[in-house]
RNA sequence: GGACGGGUAGCUCAGUCGGUAGAGCAGUUGGCUUUUAACCAAUUGGUCCUGGGUUCGAGUCCCAGCCCGUCCA
């Protein structure tokens, strides 16, 4: 049947409900239970009121079985023509899969052992005018899954699980930090100078002020101002925006946790992150072995989060991939080695970028169990303290899990003169803008501090086994749909 | 930007060598008072992504384009 015919049938049922004196878009309905919990903690012979969307309908003539569900689960309901009377039965006949209804009834267990609510009365809460996706396969078309996420949530159990887990994990991270005395703050998303990272910003304009503004690419420089102001443990967990490519691992708006801890250093921050992620895994993933599965349910990758996590200097990892003599080669020699190893480098790259390319292709992308990469070249990280024993590297970690960087952590640079110098002498293709107000703040004195960023979307991907960032972001950015 | 894969009913998908456009689900009608991917019988439903081309004949082959996905840059 064509779509228009399907819609017509539902409109006719809508009209019929009104003829029967039923408001198809009812209001308040008090419930005693939610479907999933009622089913999980089932007791017989109780009078209950539950509400949900009809997701399955088994018509046996005078007896009707149907499932009502919401995000958290479903419960079977039973309706008998004789028991509810002709009028209610006639109303029920106008209902379809997709409609929201409230049920008052008594609980019992069927011959087949299914916990069920025997309806005494039904209340129509919302008539659905469109057919739902395939009841067994759900929606698979990525266009529909992302543009009409509600259909994905209604019809795909896995999608419901992932987004519930995400919400619970984010709440748990907030609680984890709050328990340790960190205060959550909100700093500007509209910034005059987009700082704290090297990335293309989105530009916008404030009419009343007559000035261009940028959506933030990171909250870092504002959180550090708060350290200057006396916040000693502070975090922000919210959106950043980067005007760059979209891919399996990139959405233009993404969620970042940043936390700063005065008087700490990057190693304490590594401990903190390690503990936080492990506690998430133990609470929500049943332990420290994270299994990623394909559509057939076969395990395709197992990530072992057992502690302690490896901590290895950057140069050791690069040497392991590029050869023991890698750092004794001339810069030209390193480029030749890259060619031998199949690592593509462009002629414009600085030497440290060539090295970084080896790191990204041969180390990062192949590291799945957690590894804190330490002693990173200072050129890559302009906002971190230099190592006291080796001025060429900074006191930071970059945490790699699942082949991607999940979290950086720094001993934050708090020397205003060195900070200015480092920002003004950045090299390479990715440079940060200089925020003079931030440098001014540093001149008033920022306590030494450890800082971290945690890419929440990638962390959720790692913990849930999602293949694409679009599977952990409710409404990922898509091209405008042309009509 | 390049390579590869995909686009067929509301949804999930088949479609052989180029020869009348198919199934399951959903819908409709009938049957059935404890079913559960309910079942049984019947039935409706198509811009085969778009535009060209080859051909007696194109969902299928060729060309161009659009959209989606993955990988690469």
Coordinates of C-alpha atoms (C1' of nucleotides) in Angstrom, one line a residue:
Chain A
X1 CA 0.0 0.0 0.0
X2 CA 1.4 3.4 -0.9
X3 CA 2.4 5.8 1.8
X4 CA -0.5 8.1 1.1
X5 CA -3.0 5.3 1.4
X6 CA -1.5 4.2 4.7
X7 CA -1.8 7.7 6.0
X8 CA -5.4 7.9 4.9
X9 CA -6.3 4.8 6.8
X10 CA -4.9 6.3 10.0
X11 CA -6.6 9.6 9.5
X12 CA -9.9 7.7 9.1
X13 CA -9.2 5.9 12.4
X14 CA -8.4 9.3 14.0
X15 CA -11.8 10.6 12.8
X16 CA -13.5 7.5 14.1
X17 CA -12.0 7.9 17.5
X18 CA -13.4 11.4 17.7
X19 CA -16.8 10.1 16.6
X20 CA -16.6 7.7 19.5
X21 CA -16.1 10.6 21.8
X22 CA -12.4 9.8 22.4
X23 CA -9.7 12.5 22.4
X24 CA -6.9 11.0 20.3
X25 CA -4.4 13.3 21.9
X26 CA -5.2 12.8 25.6
X27 CA -3.5 14.7 28.5
X28 CA -2.4 13.7 31.9
X29 CA -2.3 10.0 32.7
X30 CA -1.1 8.9 36.1
X31 CA 0.9 5.8 36.1
X32 CA 1.9 3.4 38.9
X33 CA 4.6 1.6 36.9
X34 CA 6.7 2.0 33.8
X35 CA 6.6 -1.0 31.3
X36 CA 10.1 -2.3 31.6
X37 CA 10.2 -2.1 35.4
X38 CA 6.8 -3.6 35.8
X39 CA 7.9 -6.6 33.7
X40 CA 11.3 -6.9 35.5
X41 CA 9.7 -6.9 39.0
X42 CA 6.5 -8.6 38.1
X43 CA 3.9 -9.5 40.7
X44 CA 0.6 -11.1 39.8
X45 CA -2.9 -9.9 40.7
X46 CA -2.0 -6.2 41.2
X47 CA -3.9 -3.3 39.8
X48 CA -1.6 -1.2 37.8
X49 CA -1.6 1.8 35.4
X50 CA 1.0 1.9 32.7
X51 CA 1.5 3.8 29.6
X52 CA 3.6 3.4 26.4
X53 CA 3.6 3.1 22.7
X54 CA 2.0 0.1 21.1
X55 CA 4.9 -1.7 19.4
X56 CA 3.3 -5.0 18.6
X57 CA -0.2 -6.2 18.1
X58 CA -1.4 -9.8 18.1
X59 CA -5.1 -9.9 17.0
X60 CA -6.9 -13.1 18.0
X61 CA -10.4 -11.8 17.3
X62 CA -12.1 -11.4 20.6
X63 CA -8.8 -11.4 22.4
X64 CA -6.0 -8.9 21.7
X65 CA -2.5 -9.1 22.8
X66 CA -0.2 -6.1 22.4
X67 CA 3.1 -4.8 23.7
X68 CA 3.5 -1.2 25.0
X69 CA 7.0 0.2 25.4
X70 CA 9.0 3.2 26.1
X71 CA 12.8 3.8 26.1
X72 CA 13.3 1.5 29.0
X73 CA 11.4 -1.6 28.0
X74 CA 8.0 -3.2 27.3
X75 CA 5.2 -5.1 28.9
X76 CA 2.6 -7.2 27.2
X77 CA -1.0 -6.2 27.6
X78 CA -4.2 -8.2 27.0
X79 CA -7.6 -7.0 26.1
X80 CA -10.7 -9.1 25.9
X81 CA -13.9 -8.0 24.2
X82 CA -16.2 -9.4 26.7
X83 CA -14.2 -8.1 29.7
X84 CA -13.9 -4.5 28.6
X85 CA -17.2 -4.2 26.8
X86 CA -18.2 -3.3 23.2
X87 CA -17.5 0.4 23.4
X88 CA -13.9 0.1 24.7
X89 CA -13.3 -2.7 22.2
X90 CA -14.5 -0.5 19.4
X91 CA -12.1 2.2 20.5
X92 CA -9.3 -0.3 20.6
X93 CA -10.0 -1.4 17.0
X94 CA -9.1 2.1 15.9
X95 CA -5.6 1.8 17.4
X96 CA -2.5 0.9 15.5
X97 CA 1.1 0.0 16.1
X98 CA 2.7 3.3 17.0
X99 CA -0.1 4.8 19.1
X100 CA 0.6 5.9 22.7
X101 CA -1.9 4.6 25.2
X102 CA -2.5 4.3 28.9
X103 CA -3.8 1.1 30.4
X104 CA -5.4 0.4 33.7
X105 CA -5.6 -3.3 34.5
X106 CA -4.7 -6.3 36.5
X107 CA -1.5 -8.2 36.3
X108 CA -1.4 -11.9 35.5
X109 CA 0.9 -14.5 33.8
X110 CA -0.3 -16.1 30.6
X111 CA -0.2 -19.8 29.8
X112 CA 3.0 -19.2 27.9
X113 CA 4.5 -17.6 31.1
X114 CA 4.5 -14.0 29.9
X115 CA 3.9 -11.2 32.5
X116 CA 0.8 -9.4 31.2
X117 CA -1.6 -6.6 32.1
X118 CA -5.2 -7.5 31.5
X119 CA -6.8 -4.2 30.5
X120 CA -9.8 -2.9 32.4
X121 CA -9.8 0.4 30.6
X122 CA -7.6 2.1 28.0
X123 CA -6.9 5.8 27.5
X124 CA -5.7 7.0 24.1
X125 CA -2.7 9.3 24.7
X126 CA -1.6 10.0 21.1
X127 CA -2.6 8.6 17.8
X128 CA 0.2 8.0 15.4
X129 CA -0.5 8.9 11.8
X130 CA 2.4 7.2 10.2
X131 CA 3.5 3.6 10.0
X132 CA 6.5 2.5 12.1
X133 CA 9.6 0.8 10.6
X134 CA 9.9 -2.9 10.2
X135 CA 9.0 -4.5 13.6
X136 CA 11.8 -7.1 13.3
X137 CA 14.6 -5.5 11.5
X138 CA 14.1 -1.9 12.6
X139 CA 15.6 0.9 10.5
X140 CA 19.0 0.3 8.9
X141 CA 19.0 3.1 6.4
X142 CA 21.6 5.5 7.9
X143 CA 19.7 8.5 6.5
X144 CA 16.6 7.6 8.4
X145 CA 18.5 6.6 11.6
X146 CA 20.3 9.9 11.8
X147 CA 17.7 12.3 10.4
X148 CA 14.8 10.7 12.2
X149 CA 16.5 9.5 15.3
X150 CA 13.2 8.8 17.0
X151 CA 12.5 6.0 14.5
X152 CA 15.9 4.5 15.3
X153 CA 15.2 4.7 19.0
X154 CA 11.7 3.3 18.6
X155 CA 12.8 0.3 16.5
X156 CA 16.4 -0.4 17.4
X157 CA 17.1 -1.9 20.8
X158 CA 20.9 -1.4 20.5
X159 CA 20.5 2.3 19.8
X160 CA 18.3 2.8 22.9
X161 CA 21.0 1.0 25.0
X162 CA 23.8 3.1 23.6
X163 CA 22.1 6.5 24.3
X164 CA 20.9 5.4 27.7
X165 CA 24.5 4.3 28.5
X166 CA 25.9 7.5 27.3
X167 CA 23.6 9.6 29.5
X168 CA 24.4 7.4 32.5
X169 CA 28.2 7.5 31.8
X170 CA 28.2 11.2 31.5
X171 CA 26.3 11.5 34.8
X172 CA 28.8 9.1 36.4
X173 CA 31.7 11.2 35.2
X174 CA 30.2 14.3 36.7
X175 CA 29.6 12.5 40.0
X176 CA 33.2 11.1 39.9
X177 CA 34.7 14.5 39.7
X178 CA 32.2 16.1 42.1
X179 CA 33.0 13.5 44.7
X180 CA 36.6 14.5 44.4
X181 CA 35.9 18.2 45.0
X182 CA 35.8 19.4 41.4
X183 CA 33.3 22.2 40.7
X184 CA 31.5 22.2 37.4
X185 CA 31.4 25.5 35.6
X186 CA 30.2 27.0 32.3
X187 CA 32.6 29.2 30.3
X188 CA 31.9 31.0 27.1
X189 CA 31.1 29.1 23.9
X190 CA 31.0 32.5 22.1
X191 CA 34.6 33.6 22.1
X192 CA 36.4 36.6 20.7
X193 CA 39.6 34.7 20.2
X194 CA 39.2 30.9 19.6
X195 CA 42.0 29.5 21.6
X196 CA 43.1 26.4 23.5
X197 CA 43.6 24.2 20.5
X198 CA 44.6 24.3 16.9
X199 CA 41.5 24.0 14.8
X200 CA 39.3 26.0 12.4
X201 CA 36.5 27.7 14.3
X202 CA 32.9 28.5 13.3
X203 CA 32.5 32.2 12.9
X204 CA 29.4 34.2 13.9
X205 CA 28.4 37.8 14.5
X206 CA 26.9 39.7 17.4
X207 CA 24.6 42.4 16.0
X208 CA 24.3 44.6 19.1
X209 CA 28.0 44.6 19.8
X210 CA 28.8 44.8 16.1
X211 CA 31.6 42.3 16.5
X212 CA 32.5 38.9 15.0
X213 CA 32.7 36.0 17.4
X214 CA 33.7 32.4 17.2
X215 CA 32.2 29.3 18.6
X216 CA 34.8 27.8 21.0
X217 CA 37.2 25.1 19.8
X218 CA 38.1 24.4 23.5
X219 CA 37.3 25.9 26.9
X220 CA 40.9 25.6 28.1
X221 CA 41.9 29.2 28.3
X222 CA 38.8 30.2 30.3
X223 CA 39.2 27.4 32.7
X224 CA 42.8 28.5 33.3
X225 CA 41.5 32.0 34.1
X226 CA 39.4 30.4 36.8
X227 CA 42.6 28.8 38.2
X228 CA 44.0 32.3 38.4
X229 CA 40.8 33.3 40.1
X230 CA 41.2 30.7 42.8
X231 CA 39.3 27.7 41.6
X232 CA 41.6 24.8 42.5
X233 CA 39.5 21.9 41.2
X234 CA 37.3 22.8 38.3
X235 CA 35.8 21.1 35.2
X236 CA 33.5 21.7 32.3
X237 CA 31.7 19.0 30.3
X238 CA 30.1 20.4 27.2
X239 CA 30.2 21.1 23.5
X240 CA 33.2 22.3 21.4
X241 CA 32.9 23.2 17.8
X242 CA 35.4 22.7 15.0
X243 CA 34.8 23.7 11.4
X244 CA 36.6 20.8 9.9
X245 CA 35.8 17.6 8.1
X246 CA 33.1 15.1 9.0
X247 CA 34.0 11.5 9.4
X248 CA 33.4 8.3 11.3
X249 CA 35.4 9.9 14.1
X250 CA 34.5 13.6 13.7
X251 CA 31.4 15.6 14.2
X252 CA 31.6 19.4 14.0
X253 CA 30.2 19.7 17.5
X254 CA 31.5 17.2 20.0
X255 CA 31.5 16.9 23.7
X256 CA 34.7 17.4 25.7
X257 CA 35.4 17.1 29.4
X258 CA 38.2 19.4 30.6
X259 CA 39.3 19.3 34.2
X260 CA 42.0 21.3 36.1
X261 CA 43.5 20.5 39.4
X262 CA 45.8 23.0 41.1
X263 CA 49.1 21.8 42.4
X264 CA 48.8 18.5 40.5
X265 CA 50.9 17.4 37.5
X266 CA 50.2 15.3 34.4
X267 CA 51.0 12.0 36.2
X268 CA 48.3 12.6 38.8
X269 CA 45.9 13.5 36.0
X270 CA 46.8 10.3 34.3
X271 CA 45.9 8.4 37.5
X272 CA 42.6 10.3 37.7
X273 CA 41.6 9.5 34.1
X274 CA 42.7 5.9 34.5
X275 CA 40.6 5.5 37.6
X276 CA 37.6 7.3 36.0
X277 CA 37.5 5.3 32.9
X278 CA 38.0 2.0 34.7
X279 CA 35.2 2.9 37.1
X280 CA 32.9 3.6 34.1
X281 CA 33.8 0.2 32.5
X282 CA 33.2 -1.7 35.8
X283 CA 29.9 0.0 36.4
X284 CA 28.5 -0.1 32.9
X285 CA 30.4 -2.6 30.8
X286 CA 30.6 -5.5 33.3
X287 CA 34.4 -5.2 33.8
X288 CA 37.6 -4.1 32.2
X289 CA 37.5 -6.2 29.1
X290 CA 35.5 -4.3 26.5
X291 CA 34.3 -6.4 23.6
X292 CA 33.5 -4.8 20.3
X293 CA 31.1 -6.9 18.2
X294 CA 30.0 -6.8 14.6
X295 CA 26.4 -7.1 13.3
X296 CA 26.5 -10.8 13.6
X297 CA 27.4 -10.5 17.2
X298 CA 31.0 -11.9 16.7
X299 CA 33.7 -10.3 18.8
X300 CA 35.9 -8.2 16.5
X301 CA 38.1 -6.6 19.1
X302 CA 38.7 -6.8 22.8
X303 CA 40.1 -3.9 24.7
X304 CA 41.8 -4.7 27.9
X305 CA 41.6 -1.9 30.4
X306 CA 43.3 -3.8 33.2
X307 CA 45.5 -1.5 35.4
X308 CA 48.1 -0.2 35.5
X309 CA 48.0 1.3 32.0
X310 CA 51.2 1.4 30.0
X311 CA 53.1 4.7 30.2
X312 CA 55.7 5.1 27.4
X313 CA 57.7 8.0 26.1
X314 CA 56.8 9.2 22.7
X315 CA 60.3 8.7 21.2
X316 CA 60.4 5.0 22.4
X317 CA 57.1 4.3 20.6
X318 CA 58.3 6.1 17.4
X319 CA 61.6 4.2 17.6
X320 CA 59.7 1.0 17.9
X321 CA 57.8 1.7 14.7
X322 CA 60.4 3.6 12.7
X323 CA 63.6 1.7 13.7
X324 CA 66.2 2.0 16.5
X325 CA 68.2 4.5 14.4
X326 CA 65.2 6.6 13.5
X327 CA 66.4 9.6 15.5
X328 CA 70.0 9.3 14.4
X329 CA 68.9 9.8 10.8
X330 CA 69.0 13.2 9.1
X331 CA 65.6 14.8 8.5
X332 CA 66.0 13.7 4.9
X333 CA 66.8 10.2 6.1
X334 CA 63.6 10.2 8.1
X335 CA 61.6 11.1 5.1
X336 CA 63.1 8.2 3.2
X337 CA 62.4 5.9 6.0
X338 CA 58.8 7.0 6.0
X339 CA 58.6 6.1 2.3
X340 CA 60.0 2.7 3.1
X341 CA 57.4 2.2 5.8
X342 CA 54.5 3.4 3.7
X343 CA 53.9 6.5 5.7
X344 CA 53.0 9.4 3.5
X345 CA 54.5 12.8 4.3
X346 CA 54.2 16.0 2.4
X347 CA 57.2 18.2 1.5
X348 CA 55.9 21.2 3.5
X349 CA 56.0 19.2 6.8
X350 CA 58.5 20.2 9.4
X351 CA 60.7 17.4 10.7
X352 CA 58.7 17.0 14.0
X353 CA 55.6 16.7 11.8
X354 CA 57.2 13.9 9.9
X355 CA 57.9 12.1 13.2
X356 CA 54.3 12.8 14.3
X357 CA 53.1 11.2 11.1
X358 CA 55.0 8.0 11.9
X359 CA 53.5 8.2 15.4
X360 CA 49.9 8.6 14.2
X361 CA 50.0 6.0 11.4
X362 CA 52.2 3.3 13.0
X363 CA 51.6 3.7 16.7
X364 CA 48.3 5.5 17.5
X365 CA 46.2 3.7 14.9
X366 CA 47.5 0.3 16.0
X367 CA 47.2 0.8 19.7
X368 CA 44.0 -0.5 21.2
X369 CA 44.7 -1.2 24.8
X370 CA 45.3 1.9 26.8
X371 CA 48.7 3.6 26.5
X372 CA 49.7 6.9 28.0
X373 CA 52.2 8.4 25.6
X374 CA 54.5 10.7 27.6
X375 CA 57.4 13.1 26.8
X376 CA 55.8 14.5 23.7
X377 CA 57.7 17.0 21.6
X378 CA 57.0 20.5 22.8
X379 CA 56.1 21.8 19.3
X380 CA 53.0 19.6 19.4
X381 CA 51.7 21.1 22.7
X382 CA 52.2 24.8 23.2
X383 CA 50.2 25.0 26.5
X384 CA 52.1 22.5 28.6
X385 CA 55.2 22.8 30.8
X386 CA 58.5 21.7 29.4
X387 CA 60.2 18.8 31.1
X388 CA 62.9 20.0 33.5
X389 CA 65.4 17.4 32.3
X390 CA 64.7 17.7 28.6
X391 CA 63.6 21.0 27.2
X392 CA 62.6 19.4 23.9
X393 CA 59.6 17.6 25.4
X394 CA 56.7 18.6 27.5
X395 CA 55.3 17.1 30.7
X396 CA 52.1 15.6 29.2
X397 CA 50.4 12.4 28.4
X398 CA 48.3 11.5 25.4
X399 CA 46.1 8.6 26.2
X400 CA 45.5 6.3 23.3
X401 CA 42.8 3.7 23.4
X402 CA 41.0 2.0 20.5
X403 CA 43.4 3.5 18.0
X404 CA 42.5 7.1 18.7
X405 CA 43.5 9.7 21.2
X406 CA 40.9 9.7 23.9
X407 CA 42.5 12.1 26.4
X408 CA 45.4 14.5 26.7
X409 CA 46.7 15.5 30.1
X410 CA 49.2 18.2 30.9
X411 CA 51.3 19.8 33.6
X412 CA 49.9 23.2 32.6
X413 CA 52.3 25.9 31.6
X414 CA 51.9 28.7 34.1
X415 CA 54.9 30.9 33.3
X416 CA 53.4 33.9 31.4
X417 CA 56.6 34.8 29.7
X418 CA 57.3 31.3 28.4
X419 CA 53.7 30.9 27.5
X420 CA 53.9 34.0 25.3
X421 CA 57.1 32.8 23.7
X422 CA 55.7 29.4 23.0
X423 CA 52.5 30.8 21.4
X424 CA 54.4 33.3 19.4
X425 CA 56.9 30.8 18.0
X426 CA 54.6 28.0 17.0
X427 CA 55.6 26.2 13.9
X428 CA 54.0 24.0 11.4
X429 CA 50.6 24.2 9.7
X430 CA 48.4 24.1 12.9
X431 CA 48.9 27.1 15.1
X432 CA 46.8 28.6 17.9
X433 CA 45.6 32.2 18.0
X434 CA 47.1 34.3 20.7
X435 CA 44.6 35.4 23.4
X436 CA 46.1 38.5 25.0
X437 CA 43.5 38.5 27.8
X438 CA 44.6 35.0 28.7
X439 CA 48.3 36.0 28.8
X440 CA 47.3 39.0 31.0
X441 CA 45.5 36.6 33.4
X442 CA 48.7 34.4 33.6
X443 CA 50.7 37.4 34.5
X444 CA 48.6 37.7 37.7
X445 CA 49.7 34.2 38.6
X446 CA 48.2 30.8 37.8
X447 CA 49.0 28.1 40.3
X448 CA 50.8 25.1 38.8
X449 CA 48.1 22.6 37.8
X450 CA 47.4 19.4 36.0
X451 CA 44.8 19.5 33.3
X452 CA 43.0 16.9 31.2
X453 CA 40.7 16.8 28.3
X454 CA 38.5 13.8 27.6
X455 CA 36.8 13.3 24.2
X456 CA 33.5 12.1 25.5
X457 CA 32.2 10.9 22.1
X458 CA 35.2 8.8 21.4
X459 CA 35.2 7.5 25.0
X460 CA 31.6 6.4 24.6
X461 CA 32.5 4.8 21.3
X462 CA 35.3 2.8 22.9
X463 CA 33.1 1.7 25.8
X464 CA 30.0 0.8 23.7
X465 CA 31.8 -0.6 20.7
X466 CA 30.2 2.0 18.4
X467 CA 31.9 2.1 15.0
X468 CA 30.9 5.7 14.2
X469 CA 30.6 8.9 16.2
X470 CA 27.1 9.1 14.6
X471 CA 26.1 6.2 16.6
X472 CA 26.8 8.0 19.9
X473 CA 25.7 11.5 19.0
X474 CA 21.9 11.7 19.0
X475 CA 21.6 14.2 16.1
X476 CA 24.9 14.1 14.1
X477 CA 25.5 16.9 11.6
X478 CA 24.3 15.9 8.1
X479 CA 24.1 17.6 4.7
X480 CA 20.9 19.5 4.2
X481 CA 18.3 17.3 2.7
X482 CA 17.3 18.7 -0.8
X483 CA 13.6 18.4 -1.5
Chain B
rG1 C1' 39.4 15.6 -4.4
rG2 C1' 40.3 9.9 -5.5
rA3 C1' 39.0 4.5 -5.0
rC4 C1' 35.4 1.0 -3.8
rG5 C1' 30.3 -0.4 -2.3
rG6 C1' 25.2 1.0 -2.2
rG7 C1' 20.2 3.6 -3.9
rU8 C1' 13.9 -1.4 -6.0
rA9 C1' 6.7 -1.0 -2.1
rG10 C1' 5.7 2.8 4.3
rC11 C1' 10.1 -0.6 6.5
rU12 C1' 13.7 -4.9 5.7
rC13 C1' 15.4 -7.0 1.4
rA14 C1' 15.5 -10.5 -3.3
rG15 C1' 15.6 -9.8 -8.5
rU16 C1' 19.2 -15.4 -12.6
rC17 C1' 21.4 -14.6 -19.4
rG18 C1' 18.5 -8.0 -21.1
rG19 C1' 12.2 -10.6 -21.9
rU20 C1' 5.1 -9.2 -17.7
rA21 C1' 8.3 -5.9 -10.9
rG22 C1' 9.0 -10.1 -6.2
rA23 C1' 9.0 -11.8 -0.8
rG24 C1' 8.5 -10.9 4.4
rC25 C1' 6.7 -7.2 7.7
rA26 C1' 3.2 -3.1 8.0
rG27 C1' -1.9 -2.0 5.9
rU28 C1' -7.1 -3.8 4.3
rU29 C1' -11.0 -7.9 4.5
rG30 C1' -12.5 -12.5 6.8
rG31 C1' -11.6 -16.4 10.7
rC32 C1' -9.8 -17.5 15.6
rU33 C1' -11.2 -16.0 23.8
rU34 C1' -3.8 -17.1 26.8
rU35 C1' -0.9 -15.1 21.8
rU36 C1' 4.2 -13.3 21.4
rA37 C1' 8.6 -12.3 14.8
rA38 C1' 0.9 -15.3 16.8
rC39 C1' -1.4 -18.2 13.0
rC40 C1' -4.8 -19.3 8.5
rA41 C1' -7.2 -17.4 3.9
rA42 C1' -7.6 -13.4 0.6
rU43 C1' -6.0 -8.6 -0.9
rU44 C1' -4.0 -3.4 -1.8
rG45 C1' 0.5 -1.0 -2.6
rG46 C1' 6.2 0.7 -7.5
rU47 C1' 9.1 7.9 -10.4
rC48 C1' 13.3 0.4 -9.8
rC49 C1' 17.8 7.8 -7.4
rU50 C1' 17.9 11.3 -11.9
rG51 C1' 19.0 12.3 -17.1
rG52 C1' 20.8 10.5 -21.6
rG53 C1' 22.4 6.2 -24.7
rU54 C1' 22.6 1.0 -26.8
rU55 C1' 18.5 -2.4 -27.9
rC56 C1' 12.6 -5.0 -30.9
rG57 C1' 12.8 -4.8 -25.4
rA58 C1' 16.7 -2.0 -19.7
rG59 C1' 15.7 -2.6 -12.5
rU60 C1' 19.6 -5.4 -15.2
rC61 C1' 24.4 -3.1 -20.2
rC62 C1' 27.1 1.9 -21.3
rC63 C1' 27.8 7.4 -20.2
rA64 C1' 27.0 11.6 -17.1
rG65 C1' 25.0 13.5 -12.6
rC66 C1' 22.8 13.4 -7.5
rC67 C1' 22.6 11.1 -2.6
rC68 C1' 24.6 7.7 1.2
rG69 C1' 28.5 4.6 3.3
rU70 C1' 33.7 3.0 3.9
rC71 C1' 38.7 3.8 3.0
rC72 C1' 42.5 7.2 1.2
rA73 C1' 44.2 12.5 0.6

